[in-house]
Coordinates of N, CA and C in Angstrom, one line a residue:
M30 N -16.5 5.4 17.8 CA -15.5 4.6 18.5 C -14.2 4.9 17.8
D31 N -14.2 5.0 16.5 CA -13.0 5.3 15.7 C -12.4 6.7 16.1
K32 N -13.2 7.6 16.4 CA -12.7 9.0 16.8 C -12.0 8.9 18.1
S33 N -12.6 8.1 19.1 CA -12.0 7.9 20.4 C -10.6 7.2 20.2
L34 N -10.6 6.3 19.4 CA -9.3 5.6 19.2 C -8.3 6.5 18.5
E35 N -8.7 7.3 17.6 CA -7.8 8.2 17.0 C -7.3 9.2 18.0
L36 N -8.1 9.7 18.8 CA -7.8 10.7 19.9 C -6.8 10.1 20.8
L37 N -7.0 8.8 21.3 CA -6.1 8.2 22.2 C -4.7 8.0 21.5
M38 N -4.7 7.6 20.2 CA -3.4 7.4 19.5 C -2.7 8.8 19.4
E39 N -3.4 9.9 19.1 CA -2.8 11.2 19.1 C -2.2 11.6 20.4
I40 N -2.9 11.3 21.5 CA -2.3 11.5 22.8 C -1.1 10.8 23.1
R41 N -1.1 9.5 22.7 CA 0.1 8.6 22.9 C 1.3 9.2 22.1
D42 N 1.0 9.6 20.8 CA 2.1 10.1 20.0 C 2.6 11.4 20.5
G43 N 1.7 12.3 21.1 CA 2.1 13.5 21.7 C 3.0 13.3 22.9
I44 N 2.7 12.4 23.7 CA 3.5 12.0 24.9 C 4.8 11.5 24.5
Y45 N 4.9 10.7 23.4 CA 6.1 10.2 22.9 C 7.0 11.3 22.4
N46 N 6.4 12.2 21.6 CA 7.2 13.4 21.1 C 7.7 14.3 22.2
M47 N 6.9 14.5 23.3 CA 7.4 15.3 24.4 C 8.5 14.7 25.1
T48 N 8.5 13.3 25.2 CA 9.6 12.6 25.8 C 10.9 12.8 25.0
L49 N 10.8 12.7 23.7 CA 11.9 12.9 22.9 C 12.5 14.3 23.0
S50 N 11.6 15.3 23.0 CA 12.0 16.7 23.1 C 12.7 16.9 24.5
M51 N 12.2 16.3 25.5 CA 12.9 16.5 26.9 C 14.2 15.8 26.9
N52 N 14.4 14.7 26.2 CA 15.7 14.0 26.2 C 16.7 14.9 25.3
D53 N 16.2 15.5 24.2 CA 17.1 16.3 23.4 C 17.5 17.6 24.2
L54 N 16.6 18.2 25.0 CA 16.9 19.3 25.8 C 17.9 19.0 26.9
R55 N 17.8 17.8 27.5 CA 18.7 17.4 28.5 C 20.1 17.2 27.9
N56 N 20.2 16.6 26.8 CA 21.4 16.4 26.1 C 22.1 17.7 25.7
S57 N 21.3 18.6 25.3 CA 21.9 19.9 24.9 C 22.4 20.7 26.1
V58 N 21.7 20.6 27.2 CA 22.2 21.2 28.5 C 23.5 20.5 29.0
E59 N 23.5 19.2 28.9 CA 24.7 18.5 29.3 C 25.9 18.9 28.4
N60 N 25.7 19.2 27.2 CA 26.8 19.7 26.3 C 27.3 21.1 26.7
L61 N 26.4 21.9 27.3 CA 26.8 23.2 27.7 C 27.5 23.2 29.1
Q62 N 27.5 22.1 29.8 CA 28.1 22.1 31.1 C 29.6 22.5 31.1
G63 N 30.0 23.3 32.0 CA 31.4 23.8 32.0 C 31.9 23.9 33.4
D64 N 33.1 24.5 33.5 CA 33.8 24.8 34.8 C 34.0 26.3 35.0
G65 N 34.5 26.6 36.2 CA 34.9 28.0 36.5 C 33.8 29.0 36.3
L66 N 33.9 29.9 35.4 CA 32.9 30.9 35.2 C 31.6 30.4 34.8
Y67 N 31.6 29.2 34.3 CA 30.3 28.6 33.8 C 29.7 27.6 34.8
D68 N 30.1 27.8 36.1 CA 29.5 26.9 37.1 C 28.0 27.0 37.2
T69 N 27.5 28.2 36.9 CA 26.0 28.3 36.9 C 25.3 27.3 35.9
I70 N 26.0 27.1 34.8 CA 25.4 26.2 33.8 C 25.5 24.8 34.4
S71 N 26.6 24.5 35.1 CA 26.8 23.2 35.8 C 25.7 23.0 36.9
D72 N 25.4 24.1 37.6 CA 24.3 24.0 38.6 C 23.0 23.8 37.9
A73 N 22.7 24.5 36.8 CA 21.5 24.2 36.1 C 21.4 22.8 35.6
N74 N 22.5 22.2 35.2 CA 22.5 20.8 34.8 C 22.1 19.9 35.9
Q75 N 22.7 20.2 37.1 CA 22.4 19.4 38.3 C 20.9 19.5 38.6
K76 N 20.3 20.7 38.5 CA 18.9 20.8 38.7 C 18.1 20.0 37.7
L77 N 18.5 20.0 36.5 CA 17.8 19.3 35.4 C 17.9 17.8 35.7
D78 N 19.0 17.3 36.3 CA 19.2 15.9 36.7 C 18.2 15.6 37.8
E79 N 18.0 16.5 38.7 CA 17.1 16.3 39.8 C 15.7 16.2 39.3
V80 N 15.3 17.1 38.4 CA 14.0 17.1 37.7 C 13.8 15.8 37.0
N81 N 14.8 15.3 36.3 CA 14.7 14.1 35.5 C 14.5 12.9 36.5
Q82 N 15.2 12.9 37.6 CA 15.0 11.9 38.6 C 13.6 11.9 39.2
N83 N 13.1 13.1 39.5 CA 11.8 13.2 40.0 C 10.8 12.7 39.0
L84 N 11.0 13.0 37.7 CA 10.1 12.4 36.7 C 10.1 10.9 36.6
N85 N 11.3 10.4 36.8 CA 11.5 8.9 36.8 C 10.8 8.3 38.0
D86 N 10.8 9.0 39.1 CA 10.1 8.6 40.3 C 8.6 8.6 40.1
I87 N 8.1 9.6 39.5 CA 6.7 9.8 39.2 C 6.2 8.7 38.3
K88 N 7.0 8.3 37.3 CA 6.6 7.3 36.4 C 6.4 6.0 37.1
G89 N 7.3 5.6 38.0 CA 7.1 4.4 38.8 C 7.1 3.1 38.0
N90 N 6.8 2.0 38.6 CA 6.9 0.7 38.0 C 5.5 0.0 38.1
G91 N 4.5 0.6 38.5 CA 3.2 0.0 38.7 C 2.6 -0.4 37.3
L92 N 1.4 -0.9 37.4 CA 0.7 -1.4 36.2 C 0.4 -0.3 35.2
Y93 N -0.1 0.9 35.7 CA -0.4 2.0 34.8 C 0.4 3.3 35.2
N94 N 1.5 3.1 35.9 CA 2.2 4.3 36.4 C 3.1 5.0 35.4
S95 N 3.6 4.3 34.3 CA 4.5 4.9 33.4 C 3.9 5.3 32.1
V96 N 4.5 6.2 31.4 CA 4.0 6.6 30.1 C 4.0 5.5 29.2
S97 N 5.1 4.7 29.2 CA 5.2 3.5 28.3 C 4.1 2.5 28.6
D98 N 3.7 2.3 29.9 CA 2.6 1.4 30.2 C 1.3 1.9 29.6
V99 N 1.1 3.2 29.7 CA -0.1 3.8 29.1 C -0.2 3.6 27.6
C100 N 1.0 3.8 26.9 CA 1.1 3.7 25.5 C 0.8 2.2 25.1
E101 N 1.3 1.3 25.9 CA 1.1 -0.1 25.6 C -0.4 -0.5 25.8
K102 N -1.0 0.1 26.8 CA -2.4 -0.2 27.1 C -3.3 0.4 25.9
L103 N -2.9 1.6 25.4 CA -3.6 2.2 24.3 C -3.5 1.3 23.1
D104 N -2.3 0.7 22.8 CA -2.2 -0.2 21.7 C -3.0 -1.4 21.9
D105 N -3.1 -1.9 23.1 CA -3.9 -3.1 23.4 C -5.4 -2.8 23.1
V106 N -5.8 -1.6 23.5 CA -7.2 -1.2 23.3 C -7.5 -1.1 21.8
A107 N -6.6 -0.5 21.1 CA -6.7 -0.4 19.6 C -6.9 -1.7 19.0
S108 N -6.0 -2.7 19.3 CA -6.1 -4.0 18.7 C -7.4 -4.7 19.1
K109 N -7.8 -4.6 20.4 CA -9.1 -5.2 20.8 C -10.3 -4.6 20.1
L110 N -10.3 -3.3 19.9 CA -11.4 -2.7 19.2 C -11.4 -3.1 17.8
T111 N -10.3 -3.3 17.2 CA -10.2 -3.7 15.8 C -10.7 -5.2 15.7
S112 N -10.4 -6.0 16.6 CA -10.8 -7.4 16.6 C -12.3 -7.5 16.9
I113 N -12.9 -6.6 17.7 CA -14.3 -6.5 17.9 C -15.0 -6.1 16.6
D114 N -14.5 -5.1 15.9 CA -15.1 -4.7 14.7 C -15.1 -5.9 13.7
F115 N -14.0 -6.6 13.6 CA -14.0 -7.7 12.6 C -14.9 -8.8 13.1
N116 N -15.1 -9.1 14.3 CA -15.9 -10.1 14.8 C -17.4 -9.8 14.7
T117 N -17.8 -8.5 14.7 CA -19.2 -8.2 14.6 C -19.6 -8.1 13.1
M118 N -18.7 -8.1 12.2 CA -19.0 -8.0 10.8 C -19.5 -9.3 10.3

């Protein structure tokens, strides 16, 4: 059971790190945005905004639809498993 819990926590941490990396990438591209000759960078930035909006739409607001909801549920599972271990001792 501990191995499963560790695996779930690693998955949660990986998702969190990917989210941070995506935000850093988006900020870097926004800093590159320009005018005139660099309109293609501006177009790329608009496409990234569209992708970001699509990701936000995918996350949704339902009970288990967002990454943050999944992370919260994993934390709940971890605390409940810990309390079960303490109660059985």
